[in-house]
Short mmCIF file of C-alpha atoms and ligand atoms in Angstrom, two decimals:
data_model
loop_
_atom_site.label_atom_id
_atom_site.label_comp_id
_atom_site.label_asym_id
_atom_site.label_seq_id
_atom_site.Cartn_x
_atom_site.Cartn_y
_atom_site.Cartn_z
CA UNK A 165 1.30 -16.59 -4.37
CA UNK A 166 3.93 -16.87 -7.08
CA UNK A 167 3.29 -14.39 -9.81
CA UNK A 168 5.24 -12.35 -12.30
CA UNK A 169 5.18 -8.59 -12.50
CA UNK A 170 2.79 -8.67 -15.46
CA UNK A 171 0.62 -11.28 -13.82
CA UNK A 172 0.32 -9.22 -10.66
CA UNK A 173 -2.65 -7.37 -12.06
CA UNK A 174 -4.30 -10.62 -13.08
CA UNK A 175 -3.72 -12.14 -9.66
CA UNK A 176 -5.22 -9.10 -8.02
CA UNK A 177 -8.38 -9.83 -9.94
CA UNK A 178 -8.50 -13.24 -8.41
CA UNK A 179 -9.20 -11.77 -5.02
CA UNK A 180 -11.37 -8.97 -6.27
CA UNK A 181 -15.07 -9.14 -5.92
CA UNK A 182 -17.85 -8.10 -8.17
CA UNK A 183 -17.95 -4.33 -8.28
CA UNK A 184 -20.66 -2.02 -7.18
CA UNK A 185 -21.90 0.71 -9.39
CA UNK A 186 -23.12 3.99 -8.10
CA UNK A 187 -21.29 6.98 -6.86
CA UNK A 188 -20.59 6.48 -3.20
CA UNK A 189 -21.14 4.71 0.07
CA UNK A 190 -23.04 6.78 2.53
CA UNK A 191 -23.10 5.52 6.03
CA UNK A 192 -26.25 3.52 6.47
CA UNK A 193 -26.39 2.51 2.81
CA UNK A 194 -26.13 -1.12 1.84
CA UNK A 195 -22.57 -1.77 0.80
CA UNK A 196 -22.17 -5.49 0.32
CA UNK A 197 -18.68 -6.83 -0.12
CA UNK A 198 -16.74 -10.04 -0.44
CA UNK A 199 -16.83 -11.81 2.86
CA UNK A 200 -18.63 -8.90 4.41
CA UNK A 201 -22.17 -8.34 5.49
CA UNK A 202 -24.10 -5.46 4.00
CA UNK A 203 -23.03 -2.07 5.26
CA UNK A 204 -25.06 -0.15 7.75
CA UNK A 205 -22.39 1.71 9.62
CA UNK A 206 -24.07 4.27 11.80
CA UNK A 207 -22.19 7.55 11.54
CA UNK A 208 -18.89 8.70 12.91
CA UNK A 209 -16.44 7.46 14.08
CA UNK A 210 -15.21 5.42 11.14
CA UNK A 211 -11.97 3.80 10.02
CA UNK A 212 -11.28 2.59 6.47
CA UNK A 213 -8.24 0.86 4.98
CA UNK A 214 -6.91 -1.08 2.04
CA UNK A 215 -8.14 -4.66 1.93
CA UNK A 216 -5.25 -5.96 4.05
CA UNK A 217 -6.31 -3.62 6.86
CA UNK A 218 -9.09 -5.43 8.72
CA UNK A 219 -7.07 -5.79 11.91
CA UNK A 220 -5.68 -2.28 11.50
CA UNK A 221 -9.19 -0.84 11.27
CA UNK A 222 -10.32 -2.63 14.41
CA UNK A 223 -7.27 -1.52 16.38
CA UNK A 224 -7.62 2.08 15.22
CA UNK A 225 -11.32 2.13 16.08
CA UNK A 226 -10.65 0.67 19.53
CA UNK A 227 -8.12 3.41 20.21
CA UNK A 228 -10.29 6.22 18.85
CA UNK A 229 -13.23 5.06 20.97
CA UNK A 230 -10.90 5.17 23.98
CA UNK A 231 -10.23 8.83 23.21
CA UNK A 232 -6.90 8.61 21.41
CA UNK A 233 -5.93 11.00 18.66
CA UNK A 234 -6.85 9.55 15.24
CA UNK A 235 -3.25 9.74 14.00
CA UNK A 236 -2.05 7.64 16.94
CA UNK A 237 -4.93 5.27 16.29
CA UNK A 238 -4.19 4.65 12.60
CA UNK A 239 -0.45 4.28 13.24
CA UNK A 240 -1.13 1.69 15.94
CA UNK A 241 -3.43 -0.06 13.48
CA UNK A 242 -0.98 -0.31 10.60
CA UNK A 243 1.82 -1.29 12.98
CA UNK A 244 0.02 -4.64 13.37
CA UNK A 245 0.59 -5.24 9.66
CA UNK A 246 4.16 -3.91 9.77
CA UNK A 247 4.84 -6.43 12.54
CA UNK A 248 3.29 -9.33 10.57
CA UNK A 249 6.08 -11.30 8.83
CA UNK A 250 3.50 -12.97 6.59
CA UNK A 251 2.49 -9.74 4.88
CA UNK A 252 5.21 -9.37 2.25
CA UNK A 253 4.26 -5.82 1.31
CA UNK A 254 4.91 -3.97 4.56
CA UNK A 255 7.45 -3.76 7.39
CA UNK A 256 9.00 -6.97 8.74
CA UNK A 257 8.94 -9.60 5.99
CA UNK A 258 8.46 -7.07 3.20
CA UNK A 259 9.98 -8.06 -0.12
CA UNK A 260 13.43 -6.47 -0.54
CA UNK A 261 15.08 -4.36 -3.21
CA UNK A 262 17.18 -5.91 -5.99
CA UNK A 263 20.12 -6.30 -3.59
CA UNK A 264 18.06 -8.18 -1.01
CA UNK A 265 17.75 -5.22 1.35
CA UNK A 266 14.33 -4.26 2.74
CA UNK A 267 13.74 -0.52 2.33
CA UNK A 268 10.52 0.91 3.77
CA UNK A 269 8.45 4.04 3.07
CA UNK A 270 5.68 5.55 5.23
CA UNK A 271 3.76 8.75 5.84
CA UNK A 272 1.27 10.14 8.34
CA UNK A 273 -0.96 13.19 8.16
CA UNK A 274 -2.96 14.79 10.95
CA UNK A 275 -6.09 16.68 10.01
CA UNK A 276 -6.49 19.01 13.02
CA UNK A 277 -2.97 20.47 12.65
CA UNK A 278 -2.51 19.82 8.92
CA UNK A 279 0.93 18.47 9.81
CA UNK A 280 2.61 15.56 8.08
CA UNK A 281 5.62 13.33 8.60
CA UNK A 282 7.27 10.74 6.40
CA UNK A 283 10.27 8.49 5.94
CA UNK A 284 11.56 6.95 2.73
CA UNK A 285 13.97 4.11 1.96
CA UNK A 286 14.55 3.51 5.67
CA UNK A 287 16.33 0.24 6.50
CA UNK A 288 16.37 -2.06 9.56
CA UNK A 289 13.46 -0.38 11.38
CA UNK A 290 10.25 -2.43 11.21
CA UNK A 291 7.75 0.36 11.97
CA UNK A 292 8.37 3.24 9.55
CA UNK A 293 4.88 4.58 10.34
CA UNK A 294 5.96 5.24 13.94
CA UNK A 295 9.11 6.97 12.73
CA UNK A 296 7.02 9.09 10.35
CA UNK A 297 4.83 10.10 13.29
CA UNK A 298 7.91 11.25 15.18
CA UNK A 299 9.15 13.17 12.14
CA UNK A 300 5.82 15.00 12.25
CA UNK A 301 5.85 15.62 15.99
CA UNK A 302 9.51 15.96 16.90
CA UNK A 303 11.13 17.72 13.94
CA UNK A 304 10.57 20.81 11.88
CA UNK A 305 10.72 18.64 8.76
CA UNK A 306 8.24 16.54 6.83
CA UNK A 307 10.37 13.88 5.11
CA UNK A 308 13.55 12.07 6.17
CA UNK A 309 15.19 9.51 3.89
CA UNK A 310 17.62 6.62 4.01
CA UNK A 311 20.35 6.59 6.60
CA UNK A 312 19.24 9.90 8.08
CA UNK A 313 15.82 8.44 8.76
CA UNK A 314 17.35 5.34 10.35
CA UNK A 315 19.64 7.41 12.57
CA UNK A 316 16.70 9.61 13.58
CA UNK A 317 14.79 6.46 14.58
CA UNK A 318 17.75 5.19 16.61
CA UNK A 319 17.95 8.55 18.38
CA UNK A 320 14.37 7.96 19.50
CA UNK A 321 15.11 4.47 20.78
CA UNK A 322 13.96 2.31 17.89
CA UNK A 323 15.76 -1.03 17.66
CA UNK A 324 17.54 -2.14 14.49
CA UNK A 325 16.90 -5.61 13.09
CA UNK A 326 17.24 -7.60 9.88
CA UNK A 327 13.81 -7.25 8.23
CA UNK A 328 14.45 -9.88 5.54
CA UNK A 329 12.64 -13.03 6.66
CA UNK A 330 13.55 -16.44 5.26
CA UNK A 331 10.32 -16.49 3.22
CA UNK A 332 11.03 -13.08 1.69
CA UNK A 333 14.65 -14.07 1.02
CA UNK A 334 13.43 -17.18 -0.82
CA UNK A 335 11.21 -15.02 -3.02
CA UNK A 336 14.08 -12.61 -3.73
CA UNK A 337 16.42 -15.49 -4.63
CA UNK A 338 13.80 -16.94 -6.95
CA UNK A 339 13.54 -13.56 -8.67
CA UNK A 340 17.33 -13.21 -8.91
CA UNK A 341 17.93 -16.73 -10.17
CA UNK A 342 15.31 -16.38 -12.89
CA UNK A 343 16.46 -13.00 -14.19
CA UNK A 344 18.59 -14.38 -16.99
CA UNK A 345 19.75 -17.72 -18.39
CA UNK A 346 23.15 -16.14 -19.06
CA UNK A 347 24.17 -15.04 -15.59
CA UNK A 348 25.84 -17.11 -12.88
CA UNK A 349 22.85 -17.44 -10.54
CA UNK A 350 21.29 -20.87 -11.09
CA UNK A 351 17.80 -21.79 -10.03
CA UNK A 352 17.28 -25.34 -8.72
CA UNK A 353 15.77 -26.20 -12.12
CA UNK A 354 18.78 -24.87 -14.04
CA UNK A 355 21.32 -26.52 -11.74
CA UNK A 356 19.67 -29.92 -11.90
CA UNK A 357 19.38 -29.92 -8.14
CA UNK A 358 17.78 -33.31 -7.45
CA UNK A 359 15.93 -31.84 -4.48
CA UNK A 360 13.89 -29.83 -6.97
CA UNK A 361 10.75 -31.73 -7.91
CA UNK A 362 10.33 -29.29 -10.74
CA UNK A 363 13.61 -30.55 -12.26
CA UNK A 364 12.05 -33.91 -12.96
CA UNK A 365 9.40 -32.35 -15.15
CA UNK A 366 10.01 -31.46 -18.80
CA UNK A 367 10.05 -28.70 -19.79
CA UNK A 368 11.07 -27.11 -16.52
CA UNK A 369 8.47 -24.59 -15.41
CA UNK A 370 9.44 -20.99 -14.92
CA UNK A 371 9.04 -20.28 -11.24
CA UNK A 372 8.00 -16.67 -11.15
CA UNK A 373 8.58 -14.90 -7.86
CA UNK A 374 6.00 -13.11 -5.85
CA UNK A 375 5.80 -9.50 -6.94
CA UNK A 376 4.11 -6.67 -5.13
CA UNK A 377 3.40 -3.00 -4.97
CA UNK A 378 1.44 -3.88 -1.85
CA UNK A 379 0.95 -1.32 0.85
CA UNK A 380 -1.43 -0.55 3.68
CA UNK A 381 -3.34 2.70 3.87
CA UNK A 382 -5.57 3.47 6.87
CA UNK A 383 -7.77 6.54 7.38
CA UNK A 384 -9.52 7.48 10.63
CA UNK A 385 -12.44 9.81 11.38
CA UNK A 386 -13.37 10.59 14.98
CA UNK A 387 -16.85 11.10 16.34
CA UNK A 388 -16.19 14.84 16.37
CA UNK A 389 -15.08 14.89 12.73
CA UNK A 390 -11.28 14.97 12.98
CA UNK A 391 -9.35 13.05 10.36
CA UNK A 392 -5.94 11.39 10.11
CA UNK A 393 -4.22 8.91 7.83
CA UNK A 394 -1.20 6.67 7.44
CA UNK A 395 0.31 4.80 4.49
CA UNK A 396 3.18 2.33 4.92
CA UNK A 397 4.92 -0.08 2.56
CA UNK A 398 8.02 -2.01 1.59
CA UNK A 399 7.37 -0.64 -1.87
CA UNK A 400 7.91 -2.24 -5.22
CA UNK A 401 9.61 -5.59 -4.80
CA UNK A 402 13.14 -5.93 -6.25
CA UNK A 403 13.27 -2.18 -6.89
CA UNK A 404 16.46 -0.32 -7.66
CA UNK A 405 18.03 0.58 -4.30
CA UNK A 406 16.95 4.04 -3.24
CA UNK A 407 13.70 3.94 -5.19
CA UNK A 408 11.00 5.86 -3.34
CA UNK A 409 7.36 5.16 -4.10
CA UNK A 410 4.23 7.16 -3.53
CA UNK A 411 3.53 6.11 0.06
CA UNK A 412 5.76 8.69 1.79
CA UNK A 413 4.87 11.51 -0.57
CA UNK A 414 2.14 13.76 0.80
CA UNK A 415 -0.52 14.21 -1.87
CA UNK A 416 0.40 10.95 -3.61
CA UNK A 417 0.13 8.05 -1.14
CA UNK A 418 -1.78 10.07 1.45
CA UNK A 419 -3.56 13.38 1.90
CA UNK A 420 -5.76 14.75 4.66
CA UNK A 421 -7.69 18.01 4.78
CA UNK A 422 -9.62 18.26 8.01
CA UNK A 423 -12.24 20.50 6.37
CA UNK A 424 -13.01 17.98 3.63
CA UNK A 425 -11.73 14.43 3.97
CA UNK A 426 -8.81 12.06 3.58
CA UNK A 427 -7.54 9.78 0.85
CA UNK A 428 -4.78 7.21 0.49
CA UNK A 429 -3.44 4.85 -2.10
CA UNK A 430 -1.89 1.47 -2.79
CA UNK A 431 -0.59 0.04 -6.05
CA UNK A 432 1.87 1.25 -8.67
CA UNK A 433 3.56 4.17 -6.96
CA UNK A 434 5.13 5.63 -10.06
CA UNK A 435 1.72 6.29 -11.61
CA UNK A 436 0.60 7.96 -8.41
CA UNK A 437 3.73 10.11 -8.15
CA UNK A 438 2.96 11.45 -11.62
CA UNK A 439 -0.65 12.27 -10.73
CA UNK A 440 -0.95 12.90 -6.96
CA UNK A 441 -4.19 10.98 -6.74
CA UNK A 442 -4.75 11.33 -2.98
CA UNK A 443 -4.65 15.12 -3.21
CA UNK A 444 -6.83 14.98 -6.31
CA UNK A 445 -9.43 12.80 -4.59
CA UNK A 446 -9.66 15.16 -1.62
CA UNK A 447 -10.00 18.14 -3.96
CA UNK A 448 -12.75 16.37 -5.88
CA UNK A 449 -14.59 15.70 -2.62
CA UNK A 450 -14.22 19.39 -1.79
CA UNK A 451 -15.97 20.10 -5.09
CA UNK A 452 -18.86 17.87 -4.07
CA UNK A 453 -17.99 14.46 -5.48
CA UNK A 454 -18.75 11.44 -3.34
CA UNK A 455 -15.66 9.59 -2.08
CA UNK A 456 -16.16 6.77 -4.56
CA UNK A 457 -16.68 9.08 -7.52
CA UNK A 458 -13.67 11.16 -6.44
CA UNK A 459 -11.52 8.02 -6.44
CA UNK A 460 -12.83 6.91 -9.83
CA UNK A 461 -12.24 10.32 -11.39
CA UNK A 462 -8.70 10.58 -9.99
CA UNK A 463 -7.95 7.14 -11.45
CA UNK A 464 -9.49 8.01 -14.81
CA UNK A 465 -6.99 10.87 -14.98
CA UNK A 466 -4.16 8.40 -14.31
CA UNK A 467 -5.46 6.20 -17.13
CA UNK A 468 -5.58 9.15 -19.51
CA UNK A 469 -1.94 10.05 -18.80
CA UNK A 470 -0.50 6.53 -18.92
CA UNK A 471 2.36 6.05 -21.33
CA UNK A 472 2.02 3.53 -24.18
CA UNK A 473 4.65 1.19 -22.72
CA UNK A 474 2.32 0.50 -19.78
CA UNK A 475 -0.85 -0.17 -21.76
CA UNK A 476 -2.24 -3.55 -22.79
CA UNK A 477 -3.48 -4.57 -26.23
CA UNK A 478 -6.79 -2.83 -25.55
CA UNK A 479 -4.95 0.39 -24.76
CA UNK A 480 -5.76 0.24 -21.05
CA UNK A 481 -3.20 0.61 -18.23
CA UNK A 482 -1.78 -2.83 -17.46
CA UNK A 483 -1.08 -2.06 -13.79
CA UNK A 484 -3.30 -1.43 -10.82
CA UNK A 485 -3.63 1.56 -8.55
CA UNK A 486 -6.15 1.70 -5.71
CA UNK A 487 -7.62 4.69 -3.90
CA UNK A 488 -9.52 4.89 -0.61
CA UNK A 489 -11.35 8.00 0.57
CA UNK A 490 -13.15 9.07 3.73
CA UNK A 491 -15.18 12.26 3.86
CA UNK A 492 -15.58 14.40 6.97
CA UNK A 493 -19.28 13.60 7.14
CA UNK A 494 -18.62 9.87 7.30
CA UNK A 495 -19.12 8.91 3.68
CA UNK A 496 -16.47 6.56 2.37
CA UNK A 497 -15.52 4.93 -0.91
CA UNK A 498 -12.73 3.41 -2.90
CA UNK A 499 -11.86 2.39 -6.42
CA UNK A 500 -9.22 0.58 -8.42
CA UNK A 501 -7.82 1.41 -11.80
CA UNK A 502 -7.95 -2.04 -13.32
CA UNK A 503 -10.93 -3.83 -11.88
CA UNK A 504 -13.31 -4.07 -8.95
CA UNK A 505 -11.76 -4.80 -5.58
CA UNK A 506 -12.48 -4.33 -1.92
CA UNK A 507 -11.57 -2.18 1.05
CA UNK A 508 -11.71 -2.65 4.81
CA UNK A 509 -14.01 -0.70 7.09
CA UNK A 510 -14.75 -0.57 10.81
CA UNK A 511 -17.48 1.51 12.46
CA UNK A 512 -18.12 2.00 16.15
CA UNK A 513 -19.39 -1.57 16.39
CA UNK A 514 -15.73 -2.55 16.37
CA UNK A 515 -15.91 -5.48 13.91
CA UNK A 516 -14.14 -4.78 10.63
CA UNK A 517 -15.44 -6.08 7.32
CA UNK A 518 -14.72 -5.81 3.62
CA UNK A 519 -16.86 -3.78 1.25
CA UNK A 520 -16.67 -3.98 -2.53
CA UNK A 521 -15.17 -1.18 -4.59
CA UNK A 522 -15.52 -0.55 -8.32
CA UNK A 523 -12.83 -0.50 -10.98
CA UNK A 524 -12.37 2.02 -13.77
CA UNK A 525 -12.15 -0.96 -16.11
CA UNK A 526 -14.31 -4.03 -15.78
CA UNK A 527 -11.46 -6.47 -15.93
N1 LIG B 750 2.39 2.04 -3.57
C1 LIG B 750 3.58 1.48 -3.10
C2 LIG B 750 4.75 1.73 -3.94
O1 LIG B 750 4.62 1.82 -5.16
O2 LIG B 750 5.82 1.84 -3.42
#
């Protein structure tokens, strides 16, 4: 998908489904979604994730049913996506920073101990979620960044590798070559490269690169009511080196309170860092809101605080931010800032499906 930064929100709508009204998704309720059968999940255990997390949900559920800790289960689930070179928003194959270097962020949080671990701007290690888990378990810290995080991973036996795949490099080059007509980087269209079919058309089309704030968030709830979560990402594509998004920040990209529920986020990290929506959603659930209504209310607060520069002609935020929430009793829900979307879910039946989620704005 070749889209510009501004068009990212529009493209997201292209895969979004019609939204559902209402205030939550109780287990056993009908929760129809794009490509998914009506709901009907039958109680705990339950795993939910962002829409790119179908396989992650199934893996996490399989491991929880086998008796594994939910934090190990969700990390094993998201690692499937980190290992997938075709997902350009996470791990291997993630889109790089402006210098062509892949820098990854991830966090984990474990309900029963209320412990958390995270890494930010880590390079050359494809599974930042696994490193975050070790930060939680094998250090007295919560967050390691950059080269320190990489060296910590190496100390634990992780292998270094170049995470920039040829497909991601091509996207980065397209971005770089289309930044300005006045610099020395020429796109095939500008250079007159005869191998470019586009060159033969007049006027030459602008080839916008893929652009993403993509991420995977996965939340697990065991049969006995224990919660855990993980969020992992390559972050904003073509970011300034060293930029850290919301994913590794506890309370922003992820929050778990074993007495209440868990929440996680994908989308524009900067908006989340300014509003701590995962923490907010859990607090709203503590106050009695359903997961879906908690997500919607947290996102309404983001909308209210959005600076003018990031609003469209109608005055609405022109970016998307998505929240997913799972309550201790097995209720789940999600919402997006811009428009209806979908989330992944897997109950004890073991087959993951998508369910529709509402948007704060209709479109
Ligand atoms: N939510 C991912 C990021 O902004 O980095």
